[in-house]
C-alpha positions as CSV (number, residue, x, y, z in Angstrom):
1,X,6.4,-7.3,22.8
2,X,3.8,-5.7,20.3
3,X,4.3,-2.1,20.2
4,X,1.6,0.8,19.2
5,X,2.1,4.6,18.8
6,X,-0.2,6.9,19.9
7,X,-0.3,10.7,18.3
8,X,-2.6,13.4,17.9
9,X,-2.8,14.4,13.8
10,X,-4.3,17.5,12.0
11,X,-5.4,17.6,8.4
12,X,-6.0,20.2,6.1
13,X,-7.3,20.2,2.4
14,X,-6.2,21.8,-0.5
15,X,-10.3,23.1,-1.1
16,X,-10.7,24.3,2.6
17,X,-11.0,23.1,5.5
18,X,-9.8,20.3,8.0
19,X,-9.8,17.7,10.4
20,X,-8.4,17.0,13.5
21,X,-7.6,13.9,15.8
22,X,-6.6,12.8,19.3
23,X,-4.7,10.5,21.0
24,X,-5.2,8.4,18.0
25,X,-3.6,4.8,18.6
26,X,-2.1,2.5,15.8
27,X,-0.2,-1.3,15.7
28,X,3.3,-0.7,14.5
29,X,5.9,-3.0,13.7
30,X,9.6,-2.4,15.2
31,X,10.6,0.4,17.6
32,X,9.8,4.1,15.4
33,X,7.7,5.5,12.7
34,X,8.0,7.9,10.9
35,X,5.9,10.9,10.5
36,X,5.5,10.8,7.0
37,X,4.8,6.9,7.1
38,X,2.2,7.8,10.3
39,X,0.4,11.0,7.7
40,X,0.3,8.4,5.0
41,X,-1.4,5.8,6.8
42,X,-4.1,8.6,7.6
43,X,-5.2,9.5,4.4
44,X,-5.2,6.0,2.8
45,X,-7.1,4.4,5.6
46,X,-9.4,7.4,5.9
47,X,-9.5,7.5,2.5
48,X,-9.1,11.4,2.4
49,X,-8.8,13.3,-1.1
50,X,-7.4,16.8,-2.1
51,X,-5.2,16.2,1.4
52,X,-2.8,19.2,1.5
53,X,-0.1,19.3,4.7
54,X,-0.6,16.8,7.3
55,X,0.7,17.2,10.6
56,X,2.1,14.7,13.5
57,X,1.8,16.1,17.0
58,X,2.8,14.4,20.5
59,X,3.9,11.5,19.3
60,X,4.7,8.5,21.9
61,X,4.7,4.7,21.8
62,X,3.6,1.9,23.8
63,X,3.4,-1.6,24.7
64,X,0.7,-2.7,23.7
65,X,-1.4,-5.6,22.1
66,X,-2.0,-4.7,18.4
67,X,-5.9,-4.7,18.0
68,X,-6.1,-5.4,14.6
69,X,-4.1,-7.1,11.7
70,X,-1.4,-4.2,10.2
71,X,-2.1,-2.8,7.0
72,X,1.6,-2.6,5.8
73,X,1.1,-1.2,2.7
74,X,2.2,2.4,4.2
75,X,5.3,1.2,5.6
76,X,6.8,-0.5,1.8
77,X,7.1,-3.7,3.0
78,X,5.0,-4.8,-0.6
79,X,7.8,-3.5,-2.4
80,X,11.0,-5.7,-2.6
81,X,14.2,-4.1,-3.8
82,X,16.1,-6.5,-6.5
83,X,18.8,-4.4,-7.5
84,X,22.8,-4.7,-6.2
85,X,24.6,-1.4,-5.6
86,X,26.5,0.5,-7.8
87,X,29.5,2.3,-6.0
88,X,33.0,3.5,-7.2
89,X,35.6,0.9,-8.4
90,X,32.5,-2.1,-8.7
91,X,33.5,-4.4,-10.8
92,X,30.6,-6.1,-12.5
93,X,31.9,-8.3,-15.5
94,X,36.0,-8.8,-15.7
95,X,36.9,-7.1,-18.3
96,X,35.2,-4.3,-18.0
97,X,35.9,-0.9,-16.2
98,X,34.3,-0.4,-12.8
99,X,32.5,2.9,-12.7
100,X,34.2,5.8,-11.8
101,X,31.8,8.1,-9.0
102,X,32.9,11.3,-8.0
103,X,32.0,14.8,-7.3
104,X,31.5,17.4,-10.7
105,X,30.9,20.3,-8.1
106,X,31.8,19.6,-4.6
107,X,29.7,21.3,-1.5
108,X,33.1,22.9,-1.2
109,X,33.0,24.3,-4.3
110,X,29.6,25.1,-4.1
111,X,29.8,27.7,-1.3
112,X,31.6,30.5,-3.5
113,X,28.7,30.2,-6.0
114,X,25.4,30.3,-3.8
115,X,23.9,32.3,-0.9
116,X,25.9,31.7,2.8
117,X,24.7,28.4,3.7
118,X,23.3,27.1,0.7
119,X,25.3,24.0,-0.6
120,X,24.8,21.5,-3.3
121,X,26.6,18.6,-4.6
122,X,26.7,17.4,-8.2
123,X,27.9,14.2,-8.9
124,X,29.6,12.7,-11.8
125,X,29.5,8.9,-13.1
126,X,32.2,7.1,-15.7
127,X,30.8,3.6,-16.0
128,X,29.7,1.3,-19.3
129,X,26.0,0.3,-19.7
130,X,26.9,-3.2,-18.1
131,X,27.5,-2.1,-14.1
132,X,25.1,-3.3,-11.6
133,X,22.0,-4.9,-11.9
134,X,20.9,-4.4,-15.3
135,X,18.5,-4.4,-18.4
136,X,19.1,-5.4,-22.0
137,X,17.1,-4.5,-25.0
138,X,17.7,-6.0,-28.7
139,X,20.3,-3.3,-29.9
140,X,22.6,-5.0,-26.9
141,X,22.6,-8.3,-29.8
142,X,21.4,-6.6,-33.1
143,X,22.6,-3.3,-34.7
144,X,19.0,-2.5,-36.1
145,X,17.4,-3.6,-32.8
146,X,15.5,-1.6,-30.4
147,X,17.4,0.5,-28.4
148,X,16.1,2.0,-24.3
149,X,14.6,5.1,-26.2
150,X,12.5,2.5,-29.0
151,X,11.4,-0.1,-25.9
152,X,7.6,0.9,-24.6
153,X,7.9,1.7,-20.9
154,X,4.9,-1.1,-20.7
155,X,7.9,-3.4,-21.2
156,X,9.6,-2.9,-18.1
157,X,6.9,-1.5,-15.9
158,X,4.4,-3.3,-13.8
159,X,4.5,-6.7,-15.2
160,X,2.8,-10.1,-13.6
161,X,5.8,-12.2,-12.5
162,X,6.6,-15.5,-11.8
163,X,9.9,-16.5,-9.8
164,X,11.1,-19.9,-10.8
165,X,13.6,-21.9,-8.4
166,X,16.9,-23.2,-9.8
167,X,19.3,-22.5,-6.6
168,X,21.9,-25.3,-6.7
169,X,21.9,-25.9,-10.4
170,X,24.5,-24.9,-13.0
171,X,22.2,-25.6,-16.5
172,X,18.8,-24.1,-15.9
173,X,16.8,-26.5,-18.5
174,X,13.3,-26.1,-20.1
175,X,12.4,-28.7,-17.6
176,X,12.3,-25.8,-14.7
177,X,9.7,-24.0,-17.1
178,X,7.1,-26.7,-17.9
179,X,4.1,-26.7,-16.4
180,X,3.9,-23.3,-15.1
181,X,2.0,-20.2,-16.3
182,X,4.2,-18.5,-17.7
183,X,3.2,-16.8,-20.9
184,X,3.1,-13.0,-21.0
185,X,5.3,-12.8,-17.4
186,X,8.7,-11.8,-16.4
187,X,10.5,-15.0,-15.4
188,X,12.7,-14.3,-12.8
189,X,15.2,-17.4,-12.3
190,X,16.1,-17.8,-8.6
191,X,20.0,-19.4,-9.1
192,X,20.7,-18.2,-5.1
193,X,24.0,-17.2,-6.8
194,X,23.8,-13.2,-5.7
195,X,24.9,-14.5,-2.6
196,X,28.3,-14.3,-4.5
197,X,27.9,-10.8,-5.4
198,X,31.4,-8.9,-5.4
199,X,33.3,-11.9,-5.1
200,X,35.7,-13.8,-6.9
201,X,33.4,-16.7,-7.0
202,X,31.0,-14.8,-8.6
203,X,32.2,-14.6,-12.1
204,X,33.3,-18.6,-12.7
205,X,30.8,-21.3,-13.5
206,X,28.0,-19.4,-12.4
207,X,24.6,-20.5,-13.7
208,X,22.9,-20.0,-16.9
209,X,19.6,-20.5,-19.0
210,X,20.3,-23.0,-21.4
211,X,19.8,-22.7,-25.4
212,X,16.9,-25.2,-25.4
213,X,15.5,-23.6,-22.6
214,X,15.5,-20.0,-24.3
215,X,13.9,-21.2,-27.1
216,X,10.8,-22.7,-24.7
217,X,10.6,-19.0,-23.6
218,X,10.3,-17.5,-26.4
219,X,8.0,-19.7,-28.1
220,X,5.8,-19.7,-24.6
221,X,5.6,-15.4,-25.4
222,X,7.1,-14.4,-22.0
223,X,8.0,-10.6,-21.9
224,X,11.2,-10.9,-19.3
225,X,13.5,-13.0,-18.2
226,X,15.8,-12.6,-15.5
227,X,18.8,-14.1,-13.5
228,X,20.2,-13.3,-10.2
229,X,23.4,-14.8,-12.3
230,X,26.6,-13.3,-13.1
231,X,25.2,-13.9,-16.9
232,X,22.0,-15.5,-18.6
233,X,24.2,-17.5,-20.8
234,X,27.4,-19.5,-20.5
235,X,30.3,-17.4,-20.3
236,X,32.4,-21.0,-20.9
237,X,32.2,-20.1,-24.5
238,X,31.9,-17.3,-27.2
239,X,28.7,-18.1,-28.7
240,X,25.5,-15.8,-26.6
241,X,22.4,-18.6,-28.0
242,X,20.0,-16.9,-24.7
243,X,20.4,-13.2,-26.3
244,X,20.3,-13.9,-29.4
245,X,17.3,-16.1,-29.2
246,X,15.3,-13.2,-26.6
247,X,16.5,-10.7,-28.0
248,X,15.6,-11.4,-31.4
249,X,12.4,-12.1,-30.0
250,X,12.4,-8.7,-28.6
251,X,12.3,-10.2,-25.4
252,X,14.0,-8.2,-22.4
253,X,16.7,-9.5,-19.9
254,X,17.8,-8.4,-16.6
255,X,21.2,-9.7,-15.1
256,X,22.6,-10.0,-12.0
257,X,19.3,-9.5,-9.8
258,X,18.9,-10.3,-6.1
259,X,17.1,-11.2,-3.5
260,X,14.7,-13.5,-5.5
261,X,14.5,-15.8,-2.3
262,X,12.4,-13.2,-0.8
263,X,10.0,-13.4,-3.6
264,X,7.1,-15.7,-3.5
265,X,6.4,-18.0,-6.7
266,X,3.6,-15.2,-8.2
267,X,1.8,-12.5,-6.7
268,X,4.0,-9.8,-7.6
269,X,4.5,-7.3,-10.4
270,X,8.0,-6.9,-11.7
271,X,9.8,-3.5,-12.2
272,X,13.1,-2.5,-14.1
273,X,12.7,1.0,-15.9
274,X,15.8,2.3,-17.6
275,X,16.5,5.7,-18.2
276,X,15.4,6.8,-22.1
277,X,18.6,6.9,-23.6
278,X,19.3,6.9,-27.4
279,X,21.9,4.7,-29.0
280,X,22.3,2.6,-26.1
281,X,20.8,-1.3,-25.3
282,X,21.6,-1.7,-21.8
283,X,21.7,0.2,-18.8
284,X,21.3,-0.1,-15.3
285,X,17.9,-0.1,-13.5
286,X,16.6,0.3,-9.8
287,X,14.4,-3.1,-10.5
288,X,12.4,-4.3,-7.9
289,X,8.9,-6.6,-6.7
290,X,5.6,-4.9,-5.9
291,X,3.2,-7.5,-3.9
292,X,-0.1,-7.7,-4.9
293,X,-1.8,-8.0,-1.3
């Protein structure tokens, strides 16, 4: 059953002034909307300026045939999140510590030092650079490489993408990147192995990028490449021929990505900002798709 809502909406600007609107009827997808998502759909389809508070009044739904096809750009559905959680005692990479998460100043706490009924928290984090879905820069492989703080934030903002699909194979070979358009993108390598995520299985004979495959990349001039993988190389051995050759090529990689299968082949800008941190080559990131519609 289609559903609509149906809500009456004041708007007032931030120069003077207002408008006002009644039983004002709108497709929705799923059962609720929320205010905010109902005050932002007004001003973009409106296309208001210098909008100060909106408000939502006598709000209701209905059954109803939707009368139009949805604009869905209000609700986030163009935005895909790509990044695994990070949460107390994760273990990312054996061998490495899993991040300890914790309260610095507890709500508890909090009450002896602020008004009656005014409470904050402030967390506290342990954890190495590699936890989570991650980014790594050329100080990760090189001592004199570029480190978060040197990297331009062009390089992990709002790049053209292109998702490439490898699920069911171990050695992801230069044959899985010829013939595409690839030059100047972030290659995002769909392995299907996130599904593994927080397992055991996740950490043994996962899949990789091969050598010969790197080297394709880099001399095609991608900016990116990621892997929803437990590791871009092959962890079988010692050598690390994938970072070494991007890397030195100052080109960035993201780890242990998901939900790639939701991700169409282009059509989507790729995000993965880290925070700008000095002395440091990798760190985790909130990375996710934007759909260009």
């Amino acid at each position: 059953m289609q559903k609509r809502v149906v809500f009456d909406f004041e708007v007032e600007f931030t120069n003077g002034g207002g408008i006002q609107g009644q039983d004002f009827r709108l497709d929705m997808e799923g059962e609720e909307i929320a205010d905010k998502a109902l005050a932002d759909y007004i001003v973009q389809d409106m296309r208001l300026l210098m909008v100060g508070k909106v408000s939502i009044l006598n709000k209701y739904y209905i059954t109803e045939k939707h009368k139009r096809t949805p604009i869905d750009a209000y609700t986030g559905e163009n935005l895909i999140d790509l990044s695994h959680t990070v949460f107390n005692g994760l273990i990312t990479y054996k061998g490495l510590p899993a991040p300890v998460i914790c309260d610095y100043l507890s709500r508890e706490k909090s009450k002896s030092l602020y008004a009656e009924g005014t409470e904050f928290q402030i967390g506290k984090i342990e954890m190495v650079s590699n936890t989570g879905t991650y980014i790594d820069c050329p100080f990760h492989r090189f001592e004199h490489g570029k480190d978060l703080s040197e990297i331009e934030l062009e390089a992990f903002a709002n790049l053209e993408a292109i998702t490439i699909q490898a699920k069911g194979v171990t050695e992801v070979g230069i044959e899985y990147f010829t013939a595409k358009e690839i030059r100047n993108k972030a290659v995002l390598v769909h392995t299907g192995w996130a599904q593994h995520w927080n397992t055991e299985k996740y950490f043994e004979n996962h899949p990789y990028v091969t050598a010969e495959a790197a080297e394709w990349l880099r001399d095609c001039g991608v900016k990116l490449v990621g892997i929803d993988s437990h590791n871009i190389d092959n962890t079988a051995g010692k050598s690390r021929p994938v970072h070494t050759t991007l890397l030195g090529a100052e080109i960035l990689i993201a780890e242990h990505l998901c939900n790639l299968d939701k991700l169409p082949e282009t059509g989507y800008l790729f995000n993965a900002v880290p925070p700008k941190v000095k002395g440091m080559g990798t760190f985790p990131v909130r990375a996710y798709a934007k759909l260009c519609r």
